[in-house]
């Protein structure tokens, strides 16, 4: 395949940035999208140009590091995959592909396609945990049975990889799907009950301080989420929040 | 320096308890006066950082990703072992210990492994208390699965995302401490040197990967939890950034590097698809519980498959060679990884590989789908002879067990594994070798500790499935936080360590010089060019099967490649910005040194053991003919290498291994 790539280049956080055109040839359909960018970068280095910076690590859809906005969609045209799992067989010979960073006020661009998502970490510092010390004599793991349905739903919420595609896809740059998933994981388990009130209040407060927008129920996040995190998590967080506000 | 493993006296089962009761402690008020650096936030580093902070130490933690939650541990799939015996199938601390020592082919330290087995049960309790959503049965209790090389079900799991869930647990424990100000977290920072003051590790030099700034960080002790070095092969199942740099810098500062040649080649990975390949993807070993591995019996079928004129599902049962079940009737598809990998290579080398490159075998779920489908139909009172229904019900069961893995396979290979067998081939996965540590997990540099995959400690020459997660968390939650107190108890009056000293200055200067060199070199090849060539040498000559000729060639080829690298490497951009090529250059420079020591270690070890297979050391006759042959008389030792400049000058120190509680046997899985 031969392709035209239009890629966002921005030297650093203060630079204005612009789209730059590149041509790439002999792309195999079996390549992953990031492998295609590797080939481009190798070409750029060999011709004395600066390679395109992008985030990635595991390249198997689990670390949440990769974060490209491809042809107007977070993680590109395929469903249920991260950018690193997207394969070139999704494109056709002669295509023009637009590649941009995940954009949101709370995710400032660091360089080219790399953004700063540390806001997600700070939301978790505010309450994404159960306060239990490591002592070596915690109660036996089977002392508290957990209903399988709840355990499975908690697990599903916990599979969020913290990539930020939900934020990038939302016209309001809302982080509700991510935070909803985090709150739900703990809200569904007996271990999470003790701190439930503070957790949801603190996490939501931090989310607002980070500059994420409001949720207006458009559902774009659920569509683009590579891990299928469902909107039910937002509803559950809203219920938790309401409950906590009455108590609090 | 003579190696002292500091194994406590007394009976095996009492060593750890006794040791914990007798080592020095630091009282809570004094802990506030002590700083500890933890490099790495995977299961090992993350759990250690959180626990040390809970205890009251001031912790500084570092990782090169943009968040601690993205450490490579996140990718672990299948599960974590623990001797809970919830299934009542005869499991015990002793059995887990025994299986691990045997699985490691009798090349690990008994006392460490016993301790690991002993604390394993606590790990599960701790993780559940943190809210880790392990898989459960309908009764609400925890579920288990079995893994290769053992005969009990002791593996706890969270679908195919166990590592993710455990790491998020450790990350949440860290978050709590970050929120309280007890951990200061440095994301996107790469450690580039260890700083020693008066012979003790007292700090590190890091590069801020966003600004390029070189920073000095001091502490009373330094802990490395920086993961394995499988990427020396270029292609492996490790994350792209996994590297040996932290461990290697420690080695250069005096930490011995142990058993570098012990590498695990995992049998079930997605085969290489072309030259563009940047990494390999693992299909969890748990799949071998239900998948059957085979190749066609007849060459004509192999050819037809490669020509795409025949599909695997069209090959009759009697024309398939389920070679693991044939060769190892007792363990079948559940033999340990090294055995399964070599068996796949043997079939492919003999010409039975089932894809265009000839390097793939089948992993087939058709029988499992049938079996589960019939079971479900029976339970639901439906027709067990309705083939379509049985298949559908069976596929649903398989989906709940392995859904994410099947989806991953489908996205990469573009074939539906519910309908046609998966194709798999062995790939580099895990490194048992690593920085040498004593029983307290301290390296040969006082005050420098090493935990998790980065150390050599518990897996001998081969690691059993689901044991790395166990080891990482055991080290970080339950071992290091105690043993480090023994050392730090001498430091309660030391006061803060200054970074304004000649030692920090010297280390910073040498780091900066190296970085400047890369930027100014303006050679003609990219970093990847060298990394890929190193990977080819390693895979072809220091891979699954090793011989004297190949290893000798590898040593001189790697040396030559390293010289060429320093002449011709090209790194674009500048020091003062986010520059991934620059970070990669430093990592590959270290791999080029490690690779040579790795081959040298493999050359010196003239026996086959675990993942290290020497063609000149095999059984010559009898039932075990052709199987790996260990040599306990001459090689029951840990090879700990001391840095002396060039890898060829490294000096070998031997830690003799004593087995008092286990009889050394030739492993047999027949
Ligand atoms: C695909 C896959 C599946 C696996 N499945 C299983 C399984 O089911 N069960 C099992 O038991 N094991 C499994 N393993 C093995 C297991 O995941 C690893 O051995 C284990 O997670 C390693 O943990 P760690 O904490 O030692 O290191 P890692 O998780 O690799 O963490 C290393 C940390 O060090 C940091 N770091 C590294 N170098 C530097 C540096 N120079 N400067 C600063 N920071 C640095 C990184 O940022 C990271 O935070 C699997 C491995 C793979 C690859
Ligand atoms: S909810 Fe989905 S899209 Fe949002 S961070 Fe989590 S995995 Fe990514
Ligand atoms: S690189 Fe890890 S999810 Fe894409």
PDB file of C-alpha atoms and ligand atoms in Angstrom, chain A residues 34 55-66 82-85 161, ligand 3:
ATOM      1  CA  UNK A  34       2.585   1.832  15.086  1.00  0.00           C
ATOM      2  CA  UNK A  55       3.576   7.340  23.166  1.00  0.00           C
ATOM      3  CA  UNK A  56       3.546   3.548  23.247  1.00  0.00           C
ATOM      4  CA  UNK A  57       4.946   0.712  25.323  1.00  0.00           C
ATOM      5  CA  UNK A  58       3.254  -2.685  25.569  1.00  0.00           C
ATOM      6  CA  UNK A  59       1.977  -2.735  21.990  1.00  0.00           C
ATOM      7  CA  UNK A  60      -0.686  -5.223  22.945  1.00  0.00           C
ATOM      8  CA  UNK A  61      -3.543  -3.088  24.102  1.00  0.00           C
ATOM      9  CA  UNK A  62      -3.093  -3.187  27.841  1.00  0.00           C
ATOM     10  CA  UNK A  63      -0.767  -0.459  29.143  1.00  0.00           C
ATOM     11  CA  UNK A  64      -2.882   2.424  27.838  1.00  0.00           C
ATOM     12  CA  UNK A  65       0.133   4.403  26.710  1.00  0.00           C
ATOM     13  CA  UNK A  66      -0.654   4.682  22.967  1.00  0.00           C
ATOM     14  CA  UNK A  82      -6.156   0.566  21.054  1.00  0.00           C
ATOM     15  CA  UNK A  83      -3.953   2.359  18.537  1.00  0.00           C
ATOM     16  CA  UNK A  84      -1.226  -0.265  18.923  1.00  0.00           C
ATOM     17  CA  UNK A  85      -3.705  -3.029  18.026  1.00  0.00           C
ATOM     18  CA  UNK A 161      -6.582   1.068  30.795  1.00  0.00           C
TER      19      UNK A 161
HETATM   20  S1  LIG C   3       1.040   0.559  23.611  1.00  0.00           S
HETATM   21 FE1  LIG C   3       0.130  -0.301  25.399  1.00  0.00          FE
HETATM   22  S2  LIG C   3      -1.979  -0.078  24.958  1.00  0.00           S
HETATM   23 FE2  LIG C   3      -1.063   0.539  23.122  1.00  0.00          FE
END
